Each structure stands twice: as structure tokens, then as C-alpha cells.
XYZ file of C-alpha atoms in Angstrom:
397
model
C -76.731 -86.525 36.671
C -74.469 -89.381 37.719
C -76.256 -92.710 37.726
C -75.667 -94.978 40.715
C -73.678 -98.063 39.885
C -75.569 -101.336 39.896
C -74.233 -103.644 42.573
C -73.512 -107.138 41.252
C -72.647 -110.138 43.404
C -70.153 -112.290 41.486
C -70.265 -115.869 42.761
C -67.229 -118.069 42.159
C -65.518 -121.256 43.344
C -68.057 -123.805 44.513
C -68.150 -127.471 45.424
C -67.707 -128.912 41.932
C -64.590 -130.373 40.318
C -64.469 -127.215 38.196
C -63.866 -125.056 41.299
C -60.505 -123.704 40.131
C -61.745 -123.035 36.600
C -64.535 -120.942 38.105
C -61.894 -118.959 40.008
C -59.911 -118.246 36.852
C -63.074 -117.425 34.889
C -63.961 -114.923 37.612
C -60.558 -113.269 37.349
C -61.303 -112.634 33.683
C -64.844 -111.416 34.345
C -63.787 -108.978 37.070
C -60.955 -107.623 34.931
C -63.324 -106.992 32.021
C -66.368 -105.712 33.922
C -67.314 -102.076 33.270
C -66.754 -100.561 36.718
C -68.257 -97.258 35.548
C -71.628 -99.028 35.443
C -71.256 -101.875 37.922
C -69.872 -102.372 41.398
C -68.807 -106.015 41.699
C -69.146 -107.774 45.043
C -67.024 -110.934 44.758
C -68.390 -113.763 46.921
C -66.334 -116.945 46.967
C -67.581 -120.430 47.786
C -65.052 -122.841 49.270
C -64.796 -126.449 48.138
C -66.795 -127.514 51.182
C -69.548 -125.000 50.462
C -68.774 -122.048 52.771
C -69.631 -118.637 51.327
C -67.110 -115.882 52.091
C -66.233 -112.303 51.222
C -62.923 -110.450 51.544
C -60.826 -113.545 50.916
C -57.947 -113.648 48.452
C -58.579 -111.243 45.573
C -59.536 -113.365 42.540
C -58.329 -110.682 40.147
C -54.785 -111.940 40.637
C -55.536 -115.540 39.668
C -54.417 -117.043 36.368
C -53.281 -120.263 34.724
C -49.577 -119.542 35.039
C -48.910 -120.797 38.572
C -47.822 -124.243 39.686
C -51.185 -124.780 41.410
C -54.695 -123.888 40.367
C -56.338 -121.280 42.634
C -58.959 -122.170 45.227
C -61.256 -120.222 47.521
C -59.941 -120.473 51.070
C -60.880 -118.937 54.385
C -58.271 -116.319 55.278
C -57.692 -114.253 58.447
C -59.565 -111.339 56.850
C -62.356 -113.266 55.119
C -65.874 -113.013 56.471
C -68.679 -115.587 56.238
C -71.598 -114.641 54.001
C -75.088 -115.365 55.296
C -78.285 -115.156 53.255
C -81.752 -114.221 54.454
C -84.053 -115.260 51.586
C -86.988 -113.347 53.090
C -85.200 -110.034 52.482
C -84.614 -110.602 48.783
C -82.123 -108.170 47.268
C -81.308 -106.910 50.759
C -80.743 -110.394 52.123
C -76.945 -110.607 51.805
C -75.000 -110.298 55.064
C -71.454 -110.850 56.294
C -70.178 -111.816 59.737
C -66.808 -110.915 61.199
C -63.720 -112.942 60.368
C -63.906 -116.439 61.826
C -61.281 -115.726 64.455
C -63.381 -112.931 65.993
C -66.358 -113.091 68.332
C -68.541 -110.053 68.853
C -71.358 -111.392 70.971
C -71.321 -108.387 73.291
C -70.724 -105.627 70.764
C -74.262 -104.311 71.020
C -74.797 -103.632 67.298
C -75.997 -105.456 64.224
C -77.731 -108.810 64.090
C -76.071 -111.795 65.725
C -76.212 -115.461 64.844
C -74.811 -118.565 66.444
C -71.945 -120.461 64.793
C -73.445 -123.957 64.682
C -70.020 -125.586 64.649
C -69.285 -123.839 67.968
C -72.455 -122.636 69.812
C -70.307 -120.549 72.174
C -69.357 -118.237 69.306
C -71.722 -115.543 68.070
C -71.182 -113.446 64.969
C -72.501 -109.973 64.286
C -73.952 -109.590 60.813
C -73.385 -106.583 58.621
C -75.505 -105.997 55.544
C -73.652 -106.159 52.236
C -76.109 -103.557 51.013
C -78.695 -103.691 48.273
C -77.843 -106.170 45.520
C -79.199 -105.516 42.040
C -78.270 -108.849 40.441
C -76.054 -111.905 40.762
C -73.559 -113.188 38.207
C -72.938 -116.840 39.138
C -69.614 -117.703 37.492
C -69.965 -121.279 38.709
C -69.256 -124.387 36.663
C -70.566 -127.874 37.291
C -72.698 -129.270 40.146
C -73.879 -126.925 42.918
C -73.674 -123.941 40.620
C -74.499 -124.737 37.003
C -77.126 -127.373 37.761
C -80.092 -125.289 38.942
C -79.309 -125.381 42.673
C -77.996 -121.827 43.031
C -80.527 -120.678 40.446
C -83.345 -122.071 42.607
C -81.981 -120.292 45.671
C -81.867 -116.977 43.828
C -85.370 -117.566 42.457
C -86.641 -118.016 46.033
C -84.940 -114.773 47.034
C -86.366 -112.913 44.056
C -82.894 -111.772 43.015
C -82.211 -111.414 39.258
C -79.310 -113.499 37.994
C -77.402 -113.967 34.769
C -77.783 -117.239 32.918
C -80.155 -120.118 32.433
C -82.995 -120.834 34.822
C -83.594 -123.855 37.025
C -84.882 -126.246 34.364
C -82.359 -125.474 31.633
C -79.491 -125.529 34.121
C -80.539 -128.890 35.545
C -81.353 -130.488 32.190
C -78.086 -129.395 30.565
C -75.994 -130.422 33.562
C -77.219 -133.962 32.976
C -75.960 -135.015 29.543
C -78.451 -137.892 29.463
C -81.438 -135.588 29.902
C -79.961 -133.090 27.454
C -80.210 -135.858 24.862
C -83.788 -136.636 25.871
C -84.893 -133.019 25.455
C -82.985 -132.390 22.226
C -84.046 -135.651 20.586
C -87.678 -134.804 21.396
C -87.139 -131.507 19.552
C -85.745 -133.350 16.523
C -82.137 -132.329 17.162
C -79.701 -135.238 16.690
C -77.163 -136.233 19.338
C -74.463 -138.898 19.545
C -75.872 -142.425 20.025
C -75.281 -143.847 23.485
C -76.532 -145.671 26.544
C -76.711 -144.812 30.236
C -75.203 -147.050 32.944
C -75.502 -146.988 36.739
C -71.911 -147.153 38.006
C -73.141 -148.327 41.412
C -74.530 -151.575 40.085
C -73.352 -153.055 36.806
C -71.560 -156.024 35.345
C -69.093 -155.543 32.528
C -70.607 -158.431 30.597
C -74.077 -156.874 30.703
C -72.784 -153.463 29.648
C -70.792 -154.831 26.704
C -73.926 -156.708 25.656
C -75.965 -153.480 25.851
C -73.368 -151.762 23.693
C -73.772 -154.492 21.076
C -77.594 -154.336 21.184
C -77.499 -150.539 20.804
C -75.223 -150.945 17.791
C -72.612 -148.530 19.131
C -69.441 -148.437 17.070
C -66.006 -148.197 18.672
C -64.194 -146.172 19.815
C -66.521 -145.273 22.678
C -66.338 -142.371 25.068
C -67.317 -143.133 28.653
C -68.121 -140.066 30.723
C -69.953 -138.905 33.859
C -73.419 -137.698 32.936
C -73.368 -134.781 35.381
C -69.820 -133.443 35.379
C -67.979 -130.987 33.193
C -64.573 -130.004 31.852
C -63.855 -133.554 30.640
C -63.359 -134.904 34.158
C -63.540 -138.696 34.269
C -63.745 -139.183 30.488
C -62.129 -142.282 28.959
C -61.758 -143.273 25.323
C -62.337 -147.020 24.877
C -61.066 -148.730 21.731
C -62.168 -152.091 20.379
C -60.272 -155.035 21.882
C -59.454 -158.253 20.094
C -61.091 -160.478 22.708
C -64.241 -160.185 24.808
C -62.543 -160.407 28.213
C -60.204 -157.511 27.455
C -63.139 -155.499 26.124
C -65.086 -156.058 29.313
C -62.081 -155.039 31.410
C -61.633 -151.826 29.412
C -65.295 -150.873 29.706
C -65.387 -151.691 33.429
C -62.294 -149.566 34.114
C -63.753 -146.648 32.160
C -67.056 -146.841 34.048
C -65.168 -146.937 37.351
C -63.241 -143.794 36.359
C -66.417 -141.935 35.391
C -68.155 -143.269 38.491
C -65.695 -141.384 40.686
C -67.478 -138.218 39.570
C -71.065 -139.414 39.102
C -72.908 -142.727 39.472
C -74.779 -141.913 36.274
C -72.437 -142.762 33.386
C -72.890 -142.222 29.654
C -71.333 -144.498 27.069
C -71.363 -142.783 23.706
C -70.316 -143.811 20.259
C -67.314 -141.879 19.005
C -68.382 -139.595 16.184
C -66.360 -139.320 12.992
C -66.544 -135.565 12.850
C -65.088 -132.295 14.000
C -65.995 -130.747 17.334
C -67.380 -127.298 16.604
C -68.538 -124.963 19.384
C -71.005 -122.110 19.106
C -71.627 -119.359 21.666
C -75.258 -118.342 22.197
C -76.313 -115.037 23.739
C -79.795 -114.016 24.894
C -79.440 -111.415 27.668
C -83.141 -110.542 27.966
C -85.810 -113.185 28.483
C -88.117 -113.519 25.509
C -85.672 -112.163 22.940
C -84.448 -114.277 20.065
C -81.076 -115.863 20.874
C -78.024 -114.773 18.900
C -75.324 -117.199 17.785
C -71.648 -116.369 17.332
C -69.468 -117.589 14.526
C -68.720 -121.201 15.435
C -65.196 -122.008 16.549
C -62.956 -125.032 16.818
C -60.379 -126.128 19.357
C -57.406 -127.266 17.285
C -55.031 -129.648 19.036
C -51.434 -128.713 18.330
C -49.870 -132.072 19.232
C -51.863 -134.600 17.312
C -51.698 -138.303 18.000
C -54.120 -141.157 17.646
C -54.935 -141.379 21.357
C -55.408 -137.699 22.176
C -58.708 -135.995 22.733
C -59.630 -132.637 24.225
C -59.293 -133.458 27.919
C -59.059 -131.275 31.034
C -55.334 -130.580 30.658
C -55.756 -129.626 26.996
C -58.525 -127.216 27.957
C -56.991 -125.472 30.914
C -53.500 -126.543 31.948
C -51.478 -126.554 28.747
C -51.832 -123.441 26.609
C -49.512 -125.000 24.024
C -51.720 -128.087 23.646
C -54.363 -126.332 21.557
C -55.553 -123.070 20.106
C -58.925 -121.588 19.179
C -59.932 -120.866 15.593
C -63.003 -118.655 15.035
C -64.636 -119.029 12.649
C -63.824 -122.670 12.193
C -62.338 -123.647 8.838
C -65.585 -124.862 7.288
C -67.804 -123.704 4.428
C -70.021 -120.761 5.363
C -73.114 -122.874 4.690
C -71.994 -125.412 7.307
C -71.141 -122.673 9.797
C -74.648 -121.264 9.360
C -76.099 -124.737 9.939
C -74.171 -124.933 13.225
C -75.492 -121.528 14.262
C -79.035 -122.602 13.447
C -78.722 -125.843 15.429
C -77.199 -123.940 18.371
C -80.103 -121.480 18.474
C -82.656 -124.299 18.181
C -80.970 -126.301 20.926
C -80.847 -123.257 23.211
C -84.570 -122.663 22.733
C -85.414 -126.375 23.122
C -83.944 -126.474 26.642
C -85.520 -123.092 27.515
C -82.134 -121.394 27.703
C -81.592 -117.867 28.960
C -78.661 -115.489 29.133
C -75.867 -117.539 27.648
C -74.734 -121.024 26.716
C -72.075 -122.690 24.619
C -73.490 -125.360 22.357
C -70.905 -127.994 21.453
C -71.584 -129.887 18.247
C -70.138 -132.564 15.996
C -69.987 -131.858 12.269
C -69.628 -135.048 10.252
C -67.942 -135.302 6.827
C -71.345 -135.169 5.087
C -72.211 -131.913 6.883
C -74.588 -133.343 9.487
C -74.635 -131.282 12.695
C -75.404 -133.023 15.981
C -75.239 -131.632 19.501
C -72.690 -133.058 21.910
C -73.598 -131.011 24.984
C -74.781 -127.594 26.175
C -72.784 -125.645 28.758
C -75.057 -123.129 30.488
C -72.168 -121.309 32.189
C -69.237 -121.748 29.817
C -65.688 -120.980 30.827
C -64.520 -117.356 30.791
C -60.805 -118.090 31.191
C -58.307 -116.294 28.921
C -58.285 -119.277 26.541
C -62.014 -120.084 26.696
C -64.079 -120.405 23.560
C -67.124 -118.396 24.661
C -65.539 -114.915 24.935
C -63.196 -115.636 22.033
C -66.101 -116.613 19.774
C -68.036 -113.447 20.554
C -64.959 -111.289 20.155
C -64.489 -112.752 16.671
C -68.167 -112.028 15.979
C -67.811 -108.382 16.971
C -68.820 -108.389 20.637
C -65.897 -107.617 22.962
C -65.407 -109.113 26.412
C -66.552 -106.021 28.349
C -69.570 -105.460 26.101
C -70.502 -109.130 26.477
C -70.550 -108.919 30.282
C -72.409 -105.600 30.182
C -75.133 -106.988 27.947
C -75.540 -110.088 30.101
C -75.936 -108.086 33.308
C -78.153 -105.354 31.889
C -80.406 -108.002 30.384
C -81.527 -109.178 33.834
C -81.684 -105.846 35.683
C -85.174 -104.775 36.621
């Protein structure tokens, strides 16, 4: 007897700065998905939040082009409309935007609010068994889409509303982890909408933060808006440096973290827990090794995604096995502390004395060809296709 394939909506794109990275992650996911078991239904979200189907095929996207890919409305793309009351049968598509079918006499019609003279006929996308939201950053990794799917009663891969929201906000990640006895980098939080450089520098002194500092948006990902701030010789220059760094981070989020630079190695650990209630598994921890070292470089957006020659992944990281096991233990504890589900990548600092502290938790880590999460599991014995299969089957009901 041939089993019917499970139909999986794969969400990608989105309104966040990480839009293009989501697109490239989705290309990898679709290429690796077991199509003998699953029928993927790719649904793209444009940068301004429009949901579409039948746009440009994401399978052809990669990091090799001159421009990063984006979800765009095309002549053949159709708008996707959700009816939360219908649950797994609540996914519909209209005709392409250039068509109007008000008098066709079939389907369900709705009014285009941007042009009330245009009506669209809706066609069901069929029964959906689960959703795989390959979305990074705000409006996708922060609990918003998760809440929508919860209201619809549609199973989805990944962390729930609370864990997604808490881990999207690096400040609240610290609050939760510190309450669980898990150390994080010392830091303070600043409101970029209302601050004075003098007051912030004074707060840094009171908090005892040692330079260099890293100033970053609290609710953004992929190293957008991150600035390294070194110690200046005079107070005025220091205030100017801090103010400029806050302004840069503030372009992405008014809530800005100022953290003490940690004298340690950045070690990342992939966590997997496909089925709710199971004990989370931790991969061998890995390390991003920068190939062009200099005193001012850190692992920024370009190093992560745009320049394959800038770094490479080493799994397991070149550390004693006892330290690697400590990282795995901290990663599992951190995942459970935030009520994680499905998957996460726990990024840690390992100091020279072997102390492990959590830097951040990514609840939908990158799945690009050079991303740590799939590479770490592959090195631990779980291949890319098996990884996706386990994640999807863990939420099917």
C-alpha cells in the first residue's frame, strides 16, 4: 500500500533583514527534503509582508550571484489567503494579481482592499499537514507566525510562541537563562530612542564592563547592526564611539544591548528535539574559523553569508572532549530553560579556563550551504535529509 505524501507548507522570505538568508536556507531545505514522503508547498513572503505562491522557484537560489535573492510578485504568482477558522484546510490562493475573475461563477471571491473594484477567486491549496517556517528574524522567528499557526491549529516545526519570542530578544534570553543559573555575557540595555552618550558611558562604568564592547540590536539576527567599540584615550571620543554604535544598532531595533567582549572562543551547538516532551539531543559543537585574521575582524554578516572564503566550519571544534561535552550540556540546559522545541542553535563562549556561557539562541538557525546547524548534525551522524525528515515527522499528528 502506497502511503499518501504529507503536504508541508514551507514558508520563506519575510519582512526581516534576514529575508534573503531565509530564501537561500529554503533552497537548501527543498533540495534535501525527502519527496517520497513529503510534498512541499513553497509559500513566499515578500519584504512588505505579502504571501504568495508560484513565484520564482527558490530551488534555484544560492550565494553565488551578484545579488541576494528576494521574494517578488511575478506575473504567474498568486496571493495566498488564510482562513484561520478552517485550520489545516484554511490555505487558499487567488489568481495572479493582473487577473480579475469576479464573474467567473466558481470558487470563493474576496475583494482586493487596495483596489475594491477588483475581486479575486480563491482556490484551496488543499489539506496541509504541517508548516515548516524557514523564517529568520522578526515576523517569523519571534513568535508571530507561530501564534498564527497556533490559532489555526496547524502543526509547525520549531519553537513555540514563548521560546521564539524570548530568544528573538537577546535581553530577555539573558533574563531567562540567568534565572536558570546559566551564565551569559555581562551587559546593559539601552533605549536608542532616548539616550545621552554621557549617561550610557557612565552606565558602562557602573556595570564594570570591560572593553572592547559589542553594541548590537536586541531583536535582530545575522549580525546586522553590530559594532565593536574599543577603549578610547579620552572621554569625549569614547562617548562619540558609543553613540555612533548605538545609532547603528538603533537602525534595526530601538532596544540595544551593550555587552562586554568575552575573551573566549565562539562555539556553536545544534540542538534537536523533533517531538515535544522528548529529551533534546545536542550535536558535536562546532566553530566558525575566520580565515583572514586581523585585530578588528569579527564574525559579521558578510563573513557568515557573502564571503565563503572568509571562514570555514570545524566540527567538532578543536577543544578537549571534556569541554565539548560541557558545551553540549549547557546547550541542552539552555534549550530546556527557554522551553525550546524542534530545533535551535545555541551559541556559546568558551573562556580559557573552560567556562561555558551562552551568547544567544537561534530558534530557526540558517540552513544555507555553509550554515553551522546542518553541518554540525552531519558531523554528528545525522544527514541533511534525515534531519529535515525527523523535524517534520516530529510534529505530524
